[in-house]
Tab-separated table of C-alpha atoms and ligand atoms in Angstrom:
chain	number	residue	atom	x	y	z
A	21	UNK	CA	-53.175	-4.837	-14.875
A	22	UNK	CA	-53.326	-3.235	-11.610
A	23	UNK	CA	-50.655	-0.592	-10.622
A	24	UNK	CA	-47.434	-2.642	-9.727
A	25	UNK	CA	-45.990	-1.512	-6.238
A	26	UNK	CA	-42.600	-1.132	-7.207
A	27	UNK	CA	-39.768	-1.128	-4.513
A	28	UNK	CA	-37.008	0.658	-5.914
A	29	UNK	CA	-33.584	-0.081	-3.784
A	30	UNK	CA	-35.669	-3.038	-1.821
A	31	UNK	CA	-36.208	-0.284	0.708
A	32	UNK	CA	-37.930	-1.624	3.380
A	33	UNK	CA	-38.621	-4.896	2.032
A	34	UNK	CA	-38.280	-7.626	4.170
A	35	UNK	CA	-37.142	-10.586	2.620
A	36	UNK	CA	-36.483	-13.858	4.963
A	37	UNK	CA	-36.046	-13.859	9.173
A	38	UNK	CA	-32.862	-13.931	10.435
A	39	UNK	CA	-31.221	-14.931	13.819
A	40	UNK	CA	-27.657	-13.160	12.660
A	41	UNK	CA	-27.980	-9.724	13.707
A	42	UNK	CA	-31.006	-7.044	15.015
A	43	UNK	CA	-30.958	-3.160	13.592
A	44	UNK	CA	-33.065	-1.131	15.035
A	45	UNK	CA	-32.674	1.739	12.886
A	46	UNK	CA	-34.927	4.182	14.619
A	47	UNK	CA	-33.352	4.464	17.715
A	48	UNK	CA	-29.423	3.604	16.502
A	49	UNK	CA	-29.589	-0.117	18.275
A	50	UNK	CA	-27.614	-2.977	16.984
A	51	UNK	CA	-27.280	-6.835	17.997
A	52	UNK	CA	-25.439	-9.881	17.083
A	53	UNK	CA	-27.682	-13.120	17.880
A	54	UNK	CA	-28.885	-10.896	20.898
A	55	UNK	CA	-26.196	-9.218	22.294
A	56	UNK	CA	-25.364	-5.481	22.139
A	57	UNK	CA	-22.974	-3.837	19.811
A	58	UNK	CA	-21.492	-2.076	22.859
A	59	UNK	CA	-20.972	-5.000	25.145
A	60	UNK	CA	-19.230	-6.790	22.049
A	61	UNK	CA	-17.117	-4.006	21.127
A	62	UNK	CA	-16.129	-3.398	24.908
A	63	UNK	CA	-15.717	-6.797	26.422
A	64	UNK	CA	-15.577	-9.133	23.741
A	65	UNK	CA	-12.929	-9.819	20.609
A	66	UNK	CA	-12.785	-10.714	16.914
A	67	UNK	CA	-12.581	-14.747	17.959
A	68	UNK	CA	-15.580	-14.877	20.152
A	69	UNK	CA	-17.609	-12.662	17.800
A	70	UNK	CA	-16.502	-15.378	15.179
A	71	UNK	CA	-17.729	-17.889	17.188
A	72	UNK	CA	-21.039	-16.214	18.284
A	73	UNK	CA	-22.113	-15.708	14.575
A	74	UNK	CA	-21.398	-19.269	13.124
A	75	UNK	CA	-21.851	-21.310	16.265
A	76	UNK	CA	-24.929	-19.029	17.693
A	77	UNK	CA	-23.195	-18.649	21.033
A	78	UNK	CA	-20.411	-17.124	23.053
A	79	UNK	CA	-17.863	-19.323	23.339
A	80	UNK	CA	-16.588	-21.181	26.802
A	81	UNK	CA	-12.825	-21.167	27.259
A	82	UNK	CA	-12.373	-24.164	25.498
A	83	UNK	CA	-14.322	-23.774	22.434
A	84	UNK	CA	-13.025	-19.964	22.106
A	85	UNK	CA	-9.048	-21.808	22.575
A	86	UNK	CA	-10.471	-24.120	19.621
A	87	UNK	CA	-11.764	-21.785	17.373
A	88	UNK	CA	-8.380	-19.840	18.031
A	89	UNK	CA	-6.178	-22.433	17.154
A	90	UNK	CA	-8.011	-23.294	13.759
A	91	UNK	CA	-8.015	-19.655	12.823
A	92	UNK	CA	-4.121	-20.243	13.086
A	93	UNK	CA	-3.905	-23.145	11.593
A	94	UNK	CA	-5.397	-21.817	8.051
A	95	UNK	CA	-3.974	-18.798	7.829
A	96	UNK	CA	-1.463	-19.990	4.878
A	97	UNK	CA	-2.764	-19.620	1.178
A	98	UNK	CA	-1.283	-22.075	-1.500
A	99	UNK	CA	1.923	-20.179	-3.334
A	100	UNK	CA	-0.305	-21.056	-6.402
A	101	UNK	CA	-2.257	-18.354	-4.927
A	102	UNK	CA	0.871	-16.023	-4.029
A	103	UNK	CA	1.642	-16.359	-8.128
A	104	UNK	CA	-1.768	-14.675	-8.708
A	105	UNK	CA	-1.659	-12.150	-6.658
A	106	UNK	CA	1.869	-11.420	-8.044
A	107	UNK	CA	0.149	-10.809	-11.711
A	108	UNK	CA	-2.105	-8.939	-10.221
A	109	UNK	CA	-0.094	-6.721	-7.962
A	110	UNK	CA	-1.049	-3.235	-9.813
A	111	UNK	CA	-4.854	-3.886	-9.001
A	112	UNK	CA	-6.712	-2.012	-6.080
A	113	UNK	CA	-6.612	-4.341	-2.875
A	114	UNK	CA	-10.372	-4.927	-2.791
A	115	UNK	CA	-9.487	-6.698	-6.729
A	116	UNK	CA	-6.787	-8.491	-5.137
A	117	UNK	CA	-8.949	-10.010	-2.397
A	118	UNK	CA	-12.039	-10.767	-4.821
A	119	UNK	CA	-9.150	-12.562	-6.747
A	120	UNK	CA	-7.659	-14.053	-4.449
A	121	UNK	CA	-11.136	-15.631	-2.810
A	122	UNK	CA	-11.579	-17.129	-6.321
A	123	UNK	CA	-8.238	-18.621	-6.543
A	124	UNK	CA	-8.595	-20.088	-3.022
A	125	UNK	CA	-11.858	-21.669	-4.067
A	126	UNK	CA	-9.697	-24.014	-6.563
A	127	UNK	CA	-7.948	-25.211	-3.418
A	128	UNK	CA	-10.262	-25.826	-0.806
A	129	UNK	CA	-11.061	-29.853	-1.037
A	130	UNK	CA	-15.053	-28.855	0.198
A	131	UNK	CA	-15.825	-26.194	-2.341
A	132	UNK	CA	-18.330	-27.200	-3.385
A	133	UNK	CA	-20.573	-28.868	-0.288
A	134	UNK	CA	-22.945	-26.599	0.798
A	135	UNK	CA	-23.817	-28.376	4.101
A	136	UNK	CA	-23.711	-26.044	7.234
A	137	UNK	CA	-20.727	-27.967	8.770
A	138	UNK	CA	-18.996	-27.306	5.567
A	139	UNK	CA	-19.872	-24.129	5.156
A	140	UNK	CA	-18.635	-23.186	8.708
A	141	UNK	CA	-15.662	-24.808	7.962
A	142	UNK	CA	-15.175	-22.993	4.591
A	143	UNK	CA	-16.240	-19.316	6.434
A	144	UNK	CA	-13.625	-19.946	8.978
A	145	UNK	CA	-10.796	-20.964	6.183
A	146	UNK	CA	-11.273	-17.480	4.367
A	147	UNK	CA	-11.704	-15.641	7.709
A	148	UNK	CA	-8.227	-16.864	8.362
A	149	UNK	CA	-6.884	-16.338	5.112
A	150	UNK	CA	-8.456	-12.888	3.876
A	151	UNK	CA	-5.815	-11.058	5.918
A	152	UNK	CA	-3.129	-13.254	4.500
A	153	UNK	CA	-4.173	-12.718	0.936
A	154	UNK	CA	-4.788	-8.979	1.519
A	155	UNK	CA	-1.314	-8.649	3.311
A	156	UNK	CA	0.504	-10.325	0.581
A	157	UNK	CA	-0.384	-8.210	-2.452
A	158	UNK	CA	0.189	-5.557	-0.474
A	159	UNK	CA	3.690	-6.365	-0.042
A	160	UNK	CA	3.858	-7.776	-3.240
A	161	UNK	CA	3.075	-4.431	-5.241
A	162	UNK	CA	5.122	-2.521	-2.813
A	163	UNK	CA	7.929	-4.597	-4.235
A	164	UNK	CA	8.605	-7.019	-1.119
A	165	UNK	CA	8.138	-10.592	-0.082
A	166	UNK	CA	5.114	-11.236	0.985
A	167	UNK	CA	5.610	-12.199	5.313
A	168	UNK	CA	4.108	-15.466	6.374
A	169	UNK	CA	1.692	-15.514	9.155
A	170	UNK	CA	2.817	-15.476	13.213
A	171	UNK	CA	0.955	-18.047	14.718
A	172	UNK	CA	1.957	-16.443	18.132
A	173	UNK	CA	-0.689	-13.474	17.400
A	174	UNK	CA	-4.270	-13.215	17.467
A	175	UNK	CA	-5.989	-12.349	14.287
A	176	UNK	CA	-5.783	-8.642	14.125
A	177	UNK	CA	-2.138	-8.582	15.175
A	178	UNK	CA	-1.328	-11.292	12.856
A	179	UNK	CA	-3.033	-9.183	10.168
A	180	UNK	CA	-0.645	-5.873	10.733
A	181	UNK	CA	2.083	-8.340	11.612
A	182	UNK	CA	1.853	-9.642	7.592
A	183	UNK	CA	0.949	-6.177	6.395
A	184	UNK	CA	4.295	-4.327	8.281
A	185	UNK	CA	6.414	-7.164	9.136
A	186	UNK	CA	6.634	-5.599	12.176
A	187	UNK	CA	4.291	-7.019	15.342
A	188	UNK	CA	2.317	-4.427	16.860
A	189	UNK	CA	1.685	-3.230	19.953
A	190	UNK	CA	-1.036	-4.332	22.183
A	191	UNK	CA	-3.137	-0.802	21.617
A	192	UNK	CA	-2.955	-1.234	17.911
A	193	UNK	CA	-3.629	-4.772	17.673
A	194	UNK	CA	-6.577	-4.177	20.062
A	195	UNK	CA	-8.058	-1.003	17.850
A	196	UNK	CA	-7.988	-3.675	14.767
A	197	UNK	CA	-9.759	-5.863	16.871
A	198	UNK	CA	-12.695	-3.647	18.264
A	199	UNK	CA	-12.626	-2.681	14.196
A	200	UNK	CA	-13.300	-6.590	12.965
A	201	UNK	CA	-15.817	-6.619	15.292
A	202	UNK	CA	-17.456	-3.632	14.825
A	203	UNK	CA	-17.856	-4.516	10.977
A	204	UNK	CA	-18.499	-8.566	11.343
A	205	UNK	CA	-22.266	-8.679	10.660
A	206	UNK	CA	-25.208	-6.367	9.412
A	207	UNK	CA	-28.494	-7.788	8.439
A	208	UNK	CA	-29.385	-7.736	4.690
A	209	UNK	CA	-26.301	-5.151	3.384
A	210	UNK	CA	-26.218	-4.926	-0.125
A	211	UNK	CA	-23.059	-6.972	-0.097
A	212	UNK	CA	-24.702	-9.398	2.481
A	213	UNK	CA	-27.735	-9.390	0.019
A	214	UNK	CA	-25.948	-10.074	-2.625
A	215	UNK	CA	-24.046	-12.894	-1.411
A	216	UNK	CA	-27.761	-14.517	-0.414
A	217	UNK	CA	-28.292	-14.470	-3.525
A	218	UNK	CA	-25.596	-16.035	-4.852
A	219	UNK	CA	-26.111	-19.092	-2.139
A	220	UNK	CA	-29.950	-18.895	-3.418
A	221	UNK	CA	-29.368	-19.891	-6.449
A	222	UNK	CA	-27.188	-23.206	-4.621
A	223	UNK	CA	-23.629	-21.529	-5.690
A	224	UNK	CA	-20.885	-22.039	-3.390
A	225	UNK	CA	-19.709	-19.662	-0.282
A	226	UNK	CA	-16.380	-18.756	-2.184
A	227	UNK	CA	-18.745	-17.479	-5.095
A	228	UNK	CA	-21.105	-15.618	-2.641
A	229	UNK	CA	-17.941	-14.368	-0.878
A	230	UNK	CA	-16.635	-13.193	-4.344
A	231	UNK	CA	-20.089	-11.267	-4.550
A	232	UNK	CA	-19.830	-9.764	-1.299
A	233	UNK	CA	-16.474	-8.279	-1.895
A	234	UNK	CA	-17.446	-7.106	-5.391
A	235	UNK	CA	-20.455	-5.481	-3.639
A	236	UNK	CA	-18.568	-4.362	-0.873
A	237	UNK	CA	-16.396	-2.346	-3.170
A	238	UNK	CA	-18.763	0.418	-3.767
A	239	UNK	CA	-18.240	4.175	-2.192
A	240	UNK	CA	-21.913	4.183	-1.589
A	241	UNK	CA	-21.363	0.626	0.909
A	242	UNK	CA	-18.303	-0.322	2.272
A	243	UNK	CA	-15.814	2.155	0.243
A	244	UNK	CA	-17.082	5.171	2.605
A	245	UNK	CA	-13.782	4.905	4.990
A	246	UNK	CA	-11.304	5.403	1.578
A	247	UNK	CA	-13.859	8.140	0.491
A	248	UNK	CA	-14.342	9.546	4.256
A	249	UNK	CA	-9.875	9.699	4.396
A	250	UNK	CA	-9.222	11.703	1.182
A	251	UNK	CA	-12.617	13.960	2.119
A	252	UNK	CA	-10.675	15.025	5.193
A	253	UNK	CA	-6.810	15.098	3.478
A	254	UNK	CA	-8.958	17.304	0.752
A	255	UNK	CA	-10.076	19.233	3.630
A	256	UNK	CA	-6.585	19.838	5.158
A	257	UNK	CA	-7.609	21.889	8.591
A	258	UNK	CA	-10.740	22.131	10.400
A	259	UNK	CA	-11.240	25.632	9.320
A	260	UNK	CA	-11.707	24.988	6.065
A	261	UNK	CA	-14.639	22.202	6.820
A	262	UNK	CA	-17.613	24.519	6.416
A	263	UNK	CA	-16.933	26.019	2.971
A	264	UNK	CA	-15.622	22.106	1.722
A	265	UNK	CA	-19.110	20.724	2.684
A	266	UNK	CA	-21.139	23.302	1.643
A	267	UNK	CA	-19.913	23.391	-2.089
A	268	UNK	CA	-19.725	19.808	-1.793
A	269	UNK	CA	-23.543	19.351	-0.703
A	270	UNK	CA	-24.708	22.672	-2.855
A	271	UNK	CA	-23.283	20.605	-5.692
A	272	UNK	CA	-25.523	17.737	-5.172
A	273	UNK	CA	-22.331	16.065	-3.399
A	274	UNK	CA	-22.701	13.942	-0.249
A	275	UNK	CA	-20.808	13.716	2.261
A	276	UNK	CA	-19.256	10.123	2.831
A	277	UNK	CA	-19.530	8.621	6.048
A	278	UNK	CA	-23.130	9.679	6.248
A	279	UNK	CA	-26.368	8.634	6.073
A	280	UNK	CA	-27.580	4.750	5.735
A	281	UNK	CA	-30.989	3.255	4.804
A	282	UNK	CA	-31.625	1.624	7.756
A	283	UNK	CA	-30.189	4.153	10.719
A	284	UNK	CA	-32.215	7.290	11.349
A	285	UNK	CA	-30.655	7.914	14.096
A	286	UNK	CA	-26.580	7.684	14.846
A	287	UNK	CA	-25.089	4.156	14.155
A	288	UNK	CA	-24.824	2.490	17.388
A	289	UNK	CA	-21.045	1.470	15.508
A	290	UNK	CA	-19.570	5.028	14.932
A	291	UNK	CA	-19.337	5.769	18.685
A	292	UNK	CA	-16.941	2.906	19.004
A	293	UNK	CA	-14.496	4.344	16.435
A	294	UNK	CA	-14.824	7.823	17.629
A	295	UNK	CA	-13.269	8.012	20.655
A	296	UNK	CA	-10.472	5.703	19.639
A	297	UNK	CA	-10.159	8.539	16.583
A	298	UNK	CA	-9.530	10.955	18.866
A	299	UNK	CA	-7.464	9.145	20.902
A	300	UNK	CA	-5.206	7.819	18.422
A	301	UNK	CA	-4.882	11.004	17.103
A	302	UNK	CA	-3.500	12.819	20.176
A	303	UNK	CA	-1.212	9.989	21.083
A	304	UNK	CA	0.187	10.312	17.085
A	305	UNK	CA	0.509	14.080	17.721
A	306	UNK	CA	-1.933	14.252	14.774
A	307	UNK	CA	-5.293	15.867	16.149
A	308	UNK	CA	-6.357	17.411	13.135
A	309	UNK	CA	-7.850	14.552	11.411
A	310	UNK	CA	-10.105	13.768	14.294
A	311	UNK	CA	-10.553	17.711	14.744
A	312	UNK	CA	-11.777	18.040	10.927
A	313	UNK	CA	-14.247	14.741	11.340
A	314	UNK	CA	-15.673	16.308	14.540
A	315	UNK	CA	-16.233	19.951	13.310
A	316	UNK	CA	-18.519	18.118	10.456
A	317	UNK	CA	-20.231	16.436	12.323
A	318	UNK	CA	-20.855	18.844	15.167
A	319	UNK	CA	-20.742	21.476	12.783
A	320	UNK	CA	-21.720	20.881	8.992
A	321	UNK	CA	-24.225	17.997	9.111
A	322	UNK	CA	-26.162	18.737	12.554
A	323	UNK	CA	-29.186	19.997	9.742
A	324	UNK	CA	-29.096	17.096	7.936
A	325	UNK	CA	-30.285	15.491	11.391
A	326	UNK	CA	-34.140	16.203	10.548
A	327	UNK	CA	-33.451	14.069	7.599
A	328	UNK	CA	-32.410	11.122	9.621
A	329	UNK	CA	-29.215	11.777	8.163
A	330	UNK	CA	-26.220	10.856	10.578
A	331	UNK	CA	-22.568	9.429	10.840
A	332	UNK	CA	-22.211	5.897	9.820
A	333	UNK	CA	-19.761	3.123	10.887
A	334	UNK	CA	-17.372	4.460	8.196
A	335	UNK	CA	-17.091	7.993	9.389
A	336	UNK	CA	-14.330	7.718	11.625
A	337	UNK	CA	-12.841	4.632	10.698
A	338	UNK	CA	-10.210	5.686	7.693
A	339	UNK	CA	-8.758	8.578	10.438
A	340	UNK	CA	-7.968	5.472	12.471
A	341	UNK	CA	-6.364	3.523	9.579
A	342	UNK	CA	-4.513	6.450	8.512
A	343	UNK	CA	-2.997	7.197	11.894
A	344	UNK	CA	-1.703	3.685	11.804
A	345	UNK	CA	-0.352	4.188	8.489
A	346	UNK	CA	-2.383	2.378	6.752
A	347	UNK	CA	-2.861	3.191	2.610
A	348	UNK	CA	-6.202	4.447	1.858
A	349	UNK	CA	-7.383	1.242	-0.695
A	350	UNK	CA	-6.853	-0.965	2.187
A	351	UNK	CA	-9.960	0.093	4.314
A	352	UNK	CA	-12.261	-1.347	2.484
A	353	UNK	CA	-10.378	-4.566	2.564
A	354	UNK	CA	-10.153	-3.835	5.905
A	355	UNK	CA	-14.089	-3.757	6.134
A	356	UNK	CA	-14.734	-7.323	3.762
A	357	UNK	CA	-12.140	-8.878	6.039
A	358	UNK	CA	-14.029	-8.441	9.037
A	359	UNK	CA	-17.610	-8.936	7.110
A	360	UNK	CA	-16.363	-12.831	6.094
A	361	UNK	CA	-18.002	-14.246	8.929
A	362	UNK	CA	-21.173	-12.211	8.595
A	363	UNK	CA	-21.133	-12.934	4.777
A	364	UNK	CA	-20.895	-17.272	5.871
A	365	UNK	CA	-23.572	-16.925	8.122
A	366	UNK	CA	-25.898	-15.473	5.755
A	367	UNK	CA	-25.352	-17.959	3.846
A	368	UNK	CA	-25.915	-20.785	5.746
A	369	UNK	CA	-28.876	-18.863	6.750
A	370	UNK	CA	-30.081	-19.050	2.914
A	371	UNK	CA	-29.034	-22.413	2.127
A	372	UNK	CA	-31.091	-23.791	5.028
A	373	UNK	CA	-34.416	-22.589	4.169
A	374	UNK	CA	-33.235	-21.678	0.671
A	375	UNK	CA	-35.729	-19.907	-1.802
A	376	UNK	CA	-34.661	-18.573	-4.984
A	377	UNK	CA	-34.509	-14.559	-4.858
A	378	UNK	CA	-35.991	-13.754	-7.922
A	379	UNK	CA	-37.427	-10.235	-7.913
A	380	UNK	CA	-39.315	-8.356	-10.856
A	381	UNK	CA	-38.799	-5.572	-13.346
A	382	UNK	CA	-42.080	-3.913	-14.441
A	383	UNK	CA	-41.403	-3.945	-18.616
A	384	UNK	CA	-42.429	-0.636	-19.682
A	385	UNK	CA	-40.330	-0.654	-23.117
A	386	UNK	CA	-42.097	-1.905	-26.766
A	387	UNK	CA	-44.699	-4.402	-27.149
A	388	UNK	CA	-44.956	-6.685	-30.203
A	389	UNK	CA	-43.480	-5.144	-32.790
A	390	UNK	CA	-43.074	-6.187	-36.347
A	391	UNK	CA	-39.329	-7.649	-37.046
A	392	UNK	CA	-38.272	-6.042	-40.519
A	393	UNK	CA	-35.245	-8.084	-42.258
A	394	UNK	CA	-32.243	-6.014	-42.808
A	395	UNK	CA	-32.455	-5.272	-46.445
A	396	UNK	CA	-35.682	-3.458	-45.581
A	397	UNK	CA	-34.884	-1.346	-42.504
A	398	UNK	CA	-33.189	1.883	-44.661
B	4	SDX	C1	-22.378	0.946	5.054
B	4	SDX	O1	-26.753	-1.245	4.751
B	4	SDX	C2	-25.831	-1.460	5.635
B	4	SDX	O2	-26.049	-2.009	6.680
B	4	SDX	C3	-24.430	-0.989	5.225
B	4	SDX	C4	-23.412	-0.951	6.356
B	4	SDX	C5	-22.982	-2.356	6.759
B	4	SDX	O3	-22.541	-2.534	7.907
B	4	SDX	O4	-22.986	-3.248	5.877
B	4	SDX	O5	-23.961	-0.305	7.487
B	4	SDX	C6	-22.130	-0.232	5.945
B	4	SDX	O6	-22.422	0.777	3.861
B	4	SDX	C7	-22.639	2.290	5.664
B	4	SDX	C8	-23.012	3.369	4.596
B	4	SDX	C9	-21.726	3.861	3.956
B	4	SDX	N1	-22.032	4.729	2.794
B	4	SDX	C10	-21.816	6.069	2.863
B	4	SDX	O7	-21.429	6.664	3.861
B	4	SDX	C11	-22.078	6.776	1.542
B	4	SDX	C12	-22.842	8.090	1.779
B	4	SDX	N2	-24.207	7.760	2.155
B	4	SDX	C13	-25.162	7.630	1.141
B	4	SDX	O8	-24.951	7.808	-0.170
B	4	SDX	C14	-26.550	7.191	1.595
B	4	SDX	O9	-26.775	7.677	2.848
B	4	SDX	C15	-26.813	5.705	1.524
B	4	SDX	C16	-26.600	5.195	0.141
B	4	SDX	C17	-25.905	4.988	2.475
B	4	SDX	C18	-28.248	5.438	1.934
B	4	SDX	O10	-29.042	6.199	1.114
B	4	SDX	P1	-30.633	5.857	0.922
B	4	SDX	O11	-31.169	5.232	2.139
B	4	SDX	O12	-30.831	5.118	-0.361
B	4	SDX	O13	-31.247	7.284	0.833
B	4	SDX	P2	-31.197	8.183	-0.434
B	4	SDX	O14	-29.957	7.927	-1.261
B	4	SDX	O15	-32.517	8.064	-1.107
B	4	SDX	O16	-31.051	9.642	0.242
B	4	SDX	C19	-32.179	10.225	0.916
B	4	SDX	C20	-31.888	11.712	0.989
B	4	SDX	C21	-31.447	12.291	-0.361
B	4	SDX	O17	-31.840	13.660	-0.385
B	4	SDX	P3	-33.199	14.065	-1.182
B	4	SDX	O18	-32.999	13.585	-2.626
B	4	SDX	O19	-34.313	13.327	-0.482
B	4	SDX	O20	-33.247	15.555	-1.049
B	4	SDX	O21	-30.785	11.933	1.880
B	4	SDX	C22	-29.742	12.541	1.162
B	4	SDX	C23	-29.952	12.222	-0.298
B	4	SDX	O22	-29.336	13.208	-1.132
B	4	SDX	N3	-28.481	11.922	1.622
B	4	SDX	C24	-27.352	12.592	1.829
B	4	SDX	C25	-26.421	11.635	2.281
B	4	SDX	N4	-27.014	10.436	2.332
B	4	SDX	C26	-28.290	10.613	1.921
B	4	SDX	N5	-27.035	13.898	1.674
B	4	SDX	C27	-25.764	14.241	1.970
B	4	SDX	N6	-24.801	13.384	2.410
B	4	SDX	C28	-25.100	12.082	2.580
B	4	SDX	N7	-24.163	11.231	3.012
């Protein structure tokens, strides 16, 4: 037969259009159903970016005001879904969520309509109630009560509200914001990929949302930021960067945070987080995380540059966490909470031209061999 082009990792392999979001990985360019990464990031917030995904459009007033209020309005989970996340309160956080998503699916009265008006419906439910589920283990295997949601914040303060009990301030809430947004929607991500599939084969958007999450997980996706934090707490001072990377990368190491199969150029999303690294940093008195991140950057990785190696969108987001005291296994949570709506749109995307994604393996193992009963095989 003739020689099979295999396309190991999918790389470059185009599989479907999409109207979700552009990447323009040559030149570091990013857009959400047409609009720029760093108009949405500046001007825009978590709600509208909500709305632009699932209902292809900014919002007016009145829509945005509608969306708003049914965000609120779901945030609750069922205390049947409390209980599990009370057995399950020594698991990592990104367990807990893919958990809880597949204990919420038993309560959701649409599971399993895969219409787009459901489906939007459904996306918005978890969107609301990711950060409650998230927020409750979390107090849960600290040993407290878990703390309901405050329908008098917007999602990201609501989310640190449930996580501290205490409601943030406007800069803090507004960082968690500019985060959701910043990590909403990317093309076909492995755990965006992964959840078409799941919708591909006509499964439901909490089992494709259970697959994104599970996907997420990984330190080579979405578990950068946790990997990026304890890199720099490993690192300790800025001075001791240099010789941490290099044994690190003469190893064979890499260095997390770094690098991405479509961007050859800087992610259009790391700029975002950068400054408000730095920022948050000197206002915490704590300018040595940003200090250590910079100096690699600047510093350490400028060669891998000719290799179209540069920071990604989880470089500088764990310093930002961190500073707001946030545990290390929460980032990626952090990460799949504001990837829910990118996840639903995807898969309405699938279900409404819907193929089944079915790719080969070339077999090179045995061919036809003889099956010898057990008595005879020595
Ligand atoms: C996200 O896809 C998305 O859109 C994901 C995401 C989203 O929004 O959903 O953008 C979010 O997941 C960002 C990426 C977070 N992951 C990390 O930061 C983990 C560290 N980075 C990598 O391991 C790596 O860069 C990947 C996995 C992200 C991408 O790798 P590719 O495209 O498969 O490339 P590769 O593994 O074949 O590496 C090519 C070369 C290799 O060297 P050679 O064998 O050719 O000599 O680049 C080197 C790699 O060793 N390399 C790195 C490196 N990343 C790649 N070397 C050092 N440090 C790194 N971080």
């Amino acid at each position: 037969m003739a020689d099979k082009e295999i396309m190991r990792g999918l790389k470059d392999v185009y599989i479907d259009t999409s109207e979700a979001s552009f990447v323009d990985g040559q030149v570091g360019k990013l857009l959400y159903r047409g609009y720029n990464i760093h108009d949405l990031a500046e001007k825009s917030t978590f709600e509208e970016v909500i709305h632009l995904l699932l209902y292809a459009g900014l919002p007016r007033k009145d829509q945005l005001a509608e969306l708003d209020a049914t965000l609120r309005a779901n945030r609750e989970i069922p205390d049947e879904v409390v209980q599990v996340l009370r057995l399950v309160k020594d698991s990592h956080p990104m367990d807990a969520l893919r958990t809880g998503v597949s204990a919420l699916a038993a309560f959701d009265p649409e599971v399993d309509d895969n219409s787009p008006e459901a489906t939007v419906r459904k996306g918005l439910r978890l969107t609301a109630q990711g950060p409650t589920v998230v927020a409750a283990h979390h107090r849960i295997r600290n040993g407290n009560e878990p703390v309901g949601p405050n329908a008098d914040l917007n999602h990201a303060g609501n989310f640190l509200y449930m996580l501290s009990g205490a409601v943030p301030d406007e800069e803090t809430q507004r960082l968690m914001d500019v985060d959701f947004i910043l990590h909403a929607e990317h093309s076909s991500n492995a755990s965006s990929f992964g959840a078409r599939v799941t919708a591909s084969t006509l499964s439901d958007l909490h089992s494709a949302i259970v697959t994104g999450i599970g996907v997420l997980k990984g330190p080579w996706h979405g578990g950068a930021a946790e990997a990026v934090m304890k890199m720099a707490q490993d690192i300790g001072q800025p001075e001791n960067a240099e010789e941490y990377a290099r044994k690190l990368l003469d190893s064979g190491g890499r260095i997390m945070g770094f690098g991405h199969r479509v961007y050859k150029a800087e992610d259009p999303r790391a700029r975002h987080l950068r400054t408000r690294s730095q920022e948050l940093g000197e206002k915490m008195g704590e300018p040595h995380w940003f200090q250590i991140l910079r100096y690699m950057e600047e510093k350490v990785m400028v060669p891998y540059r000719s290799k179209g190696i540069y920071v990604n969108v989880d470089f500088f987001a764990g310093s930002i966490y961190h500073l707001l005291g946030i545990p290390e296994d929460l980032f990626i949570p952090i990460f799949a909470l504001g990837r829910i709506p990118g996840w639903t749109l995807q898969c309405i995307e699938q279900y409404e031209n819907n193929i089944l994604m079915r790719p080969l393996l070339d077999y090179t193992g045995a061919m036809d061999l003889e099956y010898v009963p057990i008595e005879q095989r020595g």
